[in-house]
CSV table of C-alpha atoms and ligand atoms in Angstrom, one decimal:
chain,number,residue,atom,x,y,z
Q,12,MET,CA,4.0,74.5,1.7
Q,13,GLU,CA,6.4,74.4,4.6
Q,14,LYS,CA,4.7,75.1,8.0
Q,15,PRO,CA,5.9,78.4,9.5
Q,16,VAL,CA,8.0,78.3,12.7
Q,17,GLY,CA,7.7,81.6,14.7
Q,18,ARG,CA,9.1,82.6,18.0
Q,19,PHE,CA,8.6,84.7,21.1
Q,20,ALA,CA,11.9,86.1,22.4
Q,21,PRO,CA,11.1,88.2,25.4
Q,22,THR,CA,13.6,89.8,27.8
Q,23,PRO,CA,12.6,88.8,31.3
Q,24,SER,CA,13.5,92.2,32.8
Q,25,GLY,CA,10.0,93.1,34.1
Q,26,ARG,CA,6.4,92.7,33.5
Q,27,MET,CA,5.1,92.7,29.9
Q,28,HIS,CA,3.7,96.0,28.9
Q,29,LEU,CA,1.2,96.7,26.1
Q,30,GLY,CA,3.7,97.0,23.4
Q,31,ASN,CA,5.2,93.5,24.2
Q,32,VAL,CA,1.7,92.1,24.3
Q,33,PHE,CA,0.9,93.5,20.9
Q,34,ALA,CA,4.1,92.2,19.3
Q,35,ALA,CA,3.6,88.7,20.9
Q,36,LEU,CA,0.0,88.6,19.7
Q,37,ILE,CA,0.9,89.3,16.1
Q,38,ALA,CA,3.8,86.8,16.2
Q,39,TRP,CA,1.3,84.2,17.5
Q,40,LEU,CA,-1.5,85.1,15.0
Q,41,SER,CA,0.9,85.1,12.0
Q,42,VAL,CA,2.0,81.5,12.8
Q,43,ARG,CA,-1.2,80.0,14.2
Q,44,SER,CA,-3.4,81.3,11.4
Q,45,ARG,CA,-1.3,79.1,9.1
Q,46,ASN,CA,-1.0,76.1,11.4
Q,47,GLY,CA,2.6,76.7,12.3
Q,48,SER,CA,4.5,76.3,15.6
Q,49,LEU,CA,6.1,78.7,18.0
Q,50,VAL,CA,9.3,78.6,20.0
Q,51,LEU,CA,9.7,80.5,23.3
Q,52,ARG,CA,13.1,81.7,24.3
Q,53,MET,CA,14.2,84.0,27.2
Q,54,GLU,CA,16.7,86.6,26.1
Q,55,ASP,CA,18.5,87.1,29.4
Q,56,LEU,CA,22.0,88.0,28.3
Q,57,ASP,CA,21.8,91.0,30.5
Q,58,THR,CA,21.9,89.0,33.8
Q,59,GLN,CA,21.9,92.2,35.9
Q,60,ARG,CA,18.4,93.2,34.7
Q,61,THR,CA,16.8,89.8,34.1
Q,62,SER,CA,15.6,87.0,36.5
Q,63,ALA,CA,14.0,83.6,36.6
Q,64,GLU,CA,11.0,85.1,38.5
Q,65,PHE,CA,10.3,87.6,35.7
Q,66,ALA,CA,10.7,84.7,33.2
Q,67,GLN,CA,8.1,82.7,35.1
Q,68,THR,CA,5.7,85.7,35.2
Q,69,LEU,CA,6.1,86.1,31.5
Q,70,ARG,CA,5.1,82.5,30.8
Q,71,ASP,CA,2.2,82.9,33.0
Q,72,ASP,CA,1.1,86.2,31.3
Q,73,LEU,CA,1.4,84.6,27.8
Q,74,LYS,CA,-0.8,81.7,29.0
Q,75,TRP,CA,-3.4,84.2,30.4
Q,76,LEU,CA,-3.4,85.9,27.0
Q,77,GLY,CA,-4.0,82.5,25.3
Q,78,LEU,CA,-0.6,82.8,23.4
Q,79,THR,CA,0.6,79.2,23.6
Q,80,TRP,CA,4.0,77.9,22.4
Q,81,ASP,CA,5.2,74.5,21.4
Q,82,VAL,CA,8.7,74.4,22.8
Q,83,GLU,CA,10.9,76.5,25.0
Q,84,THR,CA,14.6,76.5,24.1
Q,85,PRO,CA,17.3,77.2,26.7
Q,86,PRO,CA,17.7,80.8,27.8
Q,87,GLN,CA,20.6,82.8,26.3
Q,88,SER,CA,22.5,83.1,29.6
Q,89,GLN,CA,23.1,79.3,29.4
Q,90,ARG,CA,24.4,79.2,25.9
Q,91,SER,CA,27.7,81.0,25.8
Q,92,VAL,CA,29.5,77.7,24.9
Q,93,VAL,CA,27.4,77.4,21.8
Q,94,TYR,CA,28.0,81.1,20.9
Q,95,ASP,CA,31.7,80.4,21.4
Q,96,ARG,CA,31.6,78.0,18.4
Q,97,TYR,CA,30.0,80.5,16.1
Q,98,PHE,CA,32.4,83.2,17.3
Q,99,GLU,CA,35.3,80.9,16.3
Q,100,LYS,CA,33.7,80.5,12.9
Q,101,LEU,CA,33.7,84.2,12.4
Q,102,MET,CA,37.3,84.4,13.6
Q,103,ASP,CA,38.3,81.7,11.1
Q,104,LEU,CA,36.6,83.7,8.3
Q,105,GLY,CA,39.0,86.5,9.2
Q,106,LEU,CA,36.2,88.9,9.8
Q,107,LEU,CA,36.7,89.7,13.5
Q,108,TYR,CA,39.0,92.3,15.0
Q,109,PRO,CA,39.5,93.6,18.5
Q,110,CYS,CA,38.1,97.1,19.4
Q,111,TYR,CA,39.5,99.2,22.3
Q,112,CYS,CA,37.3,102.2,21.7
Q,113,THR,CA,35.8,103.6,24.9
Q,114,ARG,CA,32.1,104.5,25.3
Q,115,SER,CA,32.9,108.2,25.3
Q,116,GLN,CA,35.1,107.8,22.1
Q,117,LEU,CA,32.2,106.1,20.4
Q,118,HIS,CA,29.7,108.8,21.5
Q,119,ASN,CA,32.0,111.6,20.3
Q,120,VAL,CA,32.0,110.3,16.8
Q,121,ASN,CA,30.1,112.7,14.7
Q,122,ALA,CA,28.1,110.2,12.7
Q,123,PRO,CA,24.5,109.5,12.1
Q,124,HIS,CA,23.0,106.6,14.0
Q,125,LEU,CA,20.3,104.0,13.5
Q,126,SER,CA,16.9,104.3,15.1
Q,127,ASP,CA,18.0,101.9,17.9
Q,128,GLY,CA,20.7,104.3,19.1
Q,129,THR,CA,23.6,102.5,17.4
Q,130,TYR,CA,26.3,104.8,16.1
Q,131,VAL,CA,27.8,104.3,12.7
Q,132,TYR,CA,31.2,102.8,13.6
Q,133,PRO,CA,33.8,104.5,11.5
Q,134,GLY,CA,36.2,101.6,11.7
Q,135,THR,CA,38.7,103.2,14.1
Q,136,CYS,CA,40.2,99.9,15.3
Q,137,ARG,CA,40.1,98.1,11.9
Q,138,GLU,CA,43.7,98.6,11.2
Q,139,LEU,CA,45.0,99.0,14.7
Q,140,GLN,CA,48.7,98.2,14.9
Q,141,THR,CA,49.5,98.6,18.6
Q,142,PRO,CA,46.7,97.7,21.0
Q,143,PRO,CA,46.6,99.6,24.3
Q,144,ALA,CA,48.1,97.6,27.1
Q,145,GLY,CA,46.1,96.2,30.0
Q,146,ARG,CA,42.7,96.4,28.4
Q,147,LEU,CA,40.5,93.6,27.1
Q,148,PRO,CA,38.9,94.4,23.8
Q,149,ALA,CA,35.4,94.0,22.4
Q,150,TRP,CA,35.2,92.1,19.1
Q,151,ARG,CA,33.7,93.6,16.0
Q,152,VAL,CA,32.7,91.9,12.8
Q,153,LYS,CA,33.7,93.7,9.5
Q,154,VAL,CA,30.7,94.5,7.3
Q,155,PRO,CA,30.6,94.8,3.6
Q,156,ASP,CA,29.6,97.9,1.7
Q,157,ARG,CA,26.4,96.3,0.6
Q,158,ASP,CA,22.7,97.0,0.7
Q,159,TYR,CA,20.6,94.5,2.6
Q,160,GLU,CA,17.0,94.5,1.4
Q,161,LEU,CA,13.9,92.8,2.7
Q,162,THR,CA,10.2,92.9,2.2
Q,163,ASP,CA,8.9,93.1,5.7
Q,164,MET,CA,5.4,91.6,6.4
Q,165,GLY,CA,4.6,94.6,8.5
Q,166,ARG,CA,6.4,97.5,7.0
Q,167,GLY,CA,6.9,96.5,3.3
Q,168,TYR,CA,10.2,97.3,1.6
Q,169,TYR,CA,13.2,98.2,3.7
Q,170,ARG,CA,16.9,98.5,2.9
Q,171,GLN,CA,20.0,99.4,4.7
Q,172,ASN,CA,23.6,99.7,3.6
Q,173,LEU,CA,25.5,97.9,6.4
Q,174,LEU,CA,28.8,99.8,6.0
Q,175,ARG,CA,27.4,103.3,5.7
Q,176,GLU,CA,24.4,103.1,7.9
Q,177,CYS,CA,25.7,100.8,10.6
Q,178,GLY,CA,29.4,100.0,10.3
Q,179,ASP,CA,31.3,97.1,11.8
Q,180,PHE,CA,29.4,96.0,14.9
Q,181,VAL,CA,30.2,94.3,18.2
Q,182,VAL,CA,29.5,90.6,18.6
Q,183,ARG,CA,31.3,90.1,21.9
Q,184,ARG,CA,31.7,92.6,24.6
Q,185,ALA,CA,35.0,93.3,26.4
Q,186,ASP,CA,33.6,91.4,29.5
Q,187,GLY,CA,33.1,88.3,27.3
Q,188,VAL,CA,29.3,88.5,27.0
Q,189,TYR,CA,27.9,87.9,23.6
Q,190,VAL,CA,25.7,90.6,22.2
Q,191,TYR,CA,22.1,90.3,21.1
Q,192,GLN,CA,22.8,90.4,17.4
Q,193,LEU,CA,24.9,87.2,17.5
Q,194,ALA,CA,22.8,85.3,20.1
Q,195,VAL,CA,19.5,86.0,18.3
Q,196,THR,CA,21.0,84.9,14.9
Q,197,VAL,CA,22.3,81.6,16.4
Q,198,ASP,CA,19.2,80.9,18.4
Q,199,ASP,CA,16.7,81.6,15.6
Q,200,GLY,CA,18.9,79.7,13.2
Q,201,GLU,CA,19.4,76.6,15.4
Q,202,ALA,CA,15.7,76.5,16.3
Q,203,GLY,CA,14.7,76.5,12.6
Q,204,VAL,CA,12.7,79.7,12.9
Q,205,THR,CA,11.2,80.7,9.5
Q,206,GLU,CA,9.7,84.0,10.6
Q,207,VAL,CA,10.7,86.7,13.0
Q,208,VAL,CA,7.9,88.9,14.2
Q,209,ARG,CA,8.7,91.6,16.8
Q,210,GLY,CA,8.4,95.4,17.4
Q,211,MET,CA,9.2,97.9,14.7
Q,212,ASP,CA,12.1,99.3,16.9
Q,213,LEU,CA,14.1,96.2,15.8
Q,214,LEU,CA,13.7,96.7,12.0
Q,215,GLY,CA,17.1,98.3,11.9
Q,216,SER,CA,18.7,95.2,13.4
Q,217,ALA,CA,17.4,92.8,10.6
Q,218,PRO,CA,20.3,93.6,8.1
Q,219,ARG,CA,22.9,92.8,10.8
Q,220,GLN,CA,21.2,89.5,11.5
Q,221,MET,CA,20.8,88.7,7.8
Q,222,TYR,CA,24.5,89.3,7.3
Q,223,LEU,CA,25.4,87.0,10.3
Q,224,GLN,CA,23.0,84.4,8.9
Q,225,GLU,CA,24.9,84.3,5.7
Q,226,LEU,CA,28.3,84.0,7.5
Q,227,LEU,CA,27.1,81.3,9.9
Q,228,GLY,CA,25.2,79.2,7.4
Q,229,PHE,CA,21.5,79.9,8.3
Q,230,ARG,CA,18.6,80.6,6.0
Q,231,HIS,CA,17.1,84.1,6.1
Q,232,PRO,CA,13.7,84.0,7.9
Q,233,ALA,CA,10.8,86.2,6.8
Q,234,TYR,CA,10.5,89.3,8.9
Q,235,GLY,CA,7.4,91.1,10.2
Q,236,HIS,CA,7.9,94.2,12.3
Q,237,VAL,CA,4.9,95.3,14.3
Q,238,PRO,CA,4.0,99.0,14.5
Q,239,MET,CA,4.7,100.9,17.7
Q,240,LEU,CA,1.8,101.8,20.1
Q,241,MET,CA,1.3,105.5,20.7
Q,242,ALA,CA,-0.8,107.5,23.1
Q,243,PRO,CA,-3.3,109.9,21.6
Q,244,ASP,CA,-0.9,112.8,22.2
Q,245,GLY,CA,1.7,111.1,20.0
Q,246,ARG,CA,3.9,109.9,22.8
Q,247,ARG,CA,5.2,106.3,22.5
Q,248,LEU,CA,3.7,104.1,25.1
Q,249,SER,CA,6.5,102.7,27.2
Q,250,LYS,CA,7.4,100.6,30.2
Q,251,ARG,CA,7.3,103.7,32.3
Q,252,ASP,CA,3.5,103.8,32.1
Q,253,LYS,CA,2.9,101.5,35.0
Q,254,ASP,CA,-0.8,101.2,34.3
Q,255,LEU,CA,0.0,99.5,31.1
Q,256,ASP,CA,1.9,96.6,32.5
Q,257,LEU,CA,0.1,93.3,32.6
Q,258,GLY,CA,0.1,93.2,36.4
Q,259,TYR,CA,-2.2,96.1,36.5
Q,260,LEU,CA,-4.2,95.2,33.4
Q,261,ARG,CA,-4.9,91.6,34.4
Q,262,SER,CA,-6.5,92.7,37.6
Q,263,HIS,CA,-8.8,95.2,35.7
Q,264,ILE,CA,-9.8,93.6,32.4
Q,265,SER,CA,-10.2,90.3,30.6
Q,266,ALA,CA,-7.7,89.0,28.1
Q,267,GLU,CA,-10.5,89.1,25.4
Q,268,HIS,CA,-11.0,92.8,26.1
Q,269,LEU,CA,-7.3,93.6,25.9
Q,270,ILE,CA,-6.9,91.6,22.7
Q,271,GLY,CA,-10.0,93.1,21.2
Q,272,THR,CA,-8.8,96.6,21.9
Q,273,LEU,CA,-5.4,96.0,20.3
Q,274,ALA,CA,-7.0,94.3,17.3
Q,275,PHE,CA,-9.4,97.2,16.7
Q,276,ALA,CA,-6.8,99.9,17.2
Q,277,SER,CA,-4.5,98.2,14.7
Q,278,GLY,CA,-7.0,97.5,12.0
Q,279,LEU,CA,-7.4,93.8,12.4
Q,280,ILE,CA,-11.1,93.9,13.2
Q,281,GLU,CA,-13.7,96.5,12.0
Q,282,LYS,CA,-15.5,97.2,15.2
Q,283,PRO,CA,-14.6,97.2,18.9
Q,284,GLN,CA,-15.4,93.8,20.4
Q,285,ASP,CA,-13.9,91.4,23.0
Q,286,ILE,CA,-12.2,88.6,21.2
Q,287,SER,CA,-9.9,85.7,22.1
Q,288,ALA,CA,-6.5,85.1,20.4
Q,289,ALA,CA,-7.9,81.9,18.9
Q,290,GLU,CA,-11.0,83.6,17.4
Q,291,LEU,CA,-8.8,86.4,16.0
Q,292,ALA,CA,-6.5,83.8,14.3
Q,293,ALA,CA,-9.4,82.8,12.1
Q,294,VAL,CA,-9.6,86.3,10.6
Q,295,PHE,CA,-6.0,87.4,10.9
Q,296,SER,CA,-4.2,88.9,7.9
Q,297,TRP,CA,-1.0,91.0,7.6
Q,298,GLU,CA,-2.9,93.0,4.9
Q,299,ASN,CA,-5.2,94.4,7.5
Q,300,LEU,CA,-2.6,95.4,10.1
Q,301,ASN,CA,-1.7,99.1,10.2
Q,302,ARG,CA,1.7,99.8,8.7
Q,303,GLU,CA,2.2,103.0,10.7
Q,304,ASP,CA,2.1,103.7,14.4
Q,305,VAL,CA,-1.0,102.5,16.2
Q,306,TYR,CA,-2.8,105.1,18.4
Q,307,LEU,CA,-4.4,103.8,21.5
Q,308,ASP,CA,-6.2,105.6,24.3
Q,309,ALA,CA,-4.8,103.4,27.1
Q,310,ALA,CA,-6.8,105.2,29.8
Q,311,ALA,CA,-10.0,104.1,28.2
Q,312,LEU,CA,-8.9,100.4,28.5
Q,313,THR,CA,-9.7,100.1,32.2
Q,314,VAL,CA,-12.8,102.3,32.5
A,6,LIG,N1,14.4,90.3,23.4
A,6,LIG,C1,13.9,91.4,22.6
A,6,LIG,C2,12.9,92.2,23.4
A,6,LIG,O1,12.3,91.7,24.3
A,6,LIG,C3,13.3,91.0,21.3
A,6,LIG,C4,14.3,90.5,20.4
A,6,LIG,C5,13.7,89.9,19.1
A,6,LIG,O2,12.5,89.6,19.0
A,6,LIG,O3,14.5,89.7,18.2
A,6,LIG,O4,12.6,93.3,23.0
């Protein structure tokens, strides 16, 4: 059987927090438990919020956790020439159109939205005859009225109708910056990634990426979306909880304690114990991983 190629695709906009650690751990375990390899890529399209210092700290934190990778591919901020080529390909297919909608116009649209906050785009600019003068457009790709289906390694069956549940989506912003959906599809495709493992909050993006993969000539990878971490009171653990970032955690507990806590809370091991990523790889199975949210008493981590 073909060896899996996985990836870490962190955004270097701050210190990793517990949720990032959990997703990175599962991505690593899924691939390493089957002798596969891992690609690291910095997703720094948002140059205002990201930095080379954060990227370096991320690498250092991954090493501390024992989550090794085989190659690092160039960061997204350096690849706009490559994305240009794929953008042209979409243009040649006749699937792109300019969109002049303002943010407030988009937000006033009374439409349901995906869990990631994306509004269903009603196609306002699809047939636009006279573009407004003096404004640069964003570029949207037309989507088909079609269900995209996948069997997610973490969640199980998932489907989304791209037209009705998402709508035509932006691939390049008005300021010329390519958006995540295009960049991630090109980068994973060019790196030969066979499985995409990341947080459950990105499950709703998978159909857009599957559609772009078809248009741009890449194979669909397998998907595994990792449950969200919740505090005992049902609140989602987030970046705002400063005591959950790795800067704090590294100075209080060992990597084995952190990994053991995540593994126990998510069903990967039966009793609480300190364990390294490498030891956990020997017993890892997607079958054992919780499908639903994972509850974690983070305060108990450092006592
Ligand atoms: N860069 C995204 C993040 O840090 C992950 C994107 C992905 O894994 O596809 O949340």
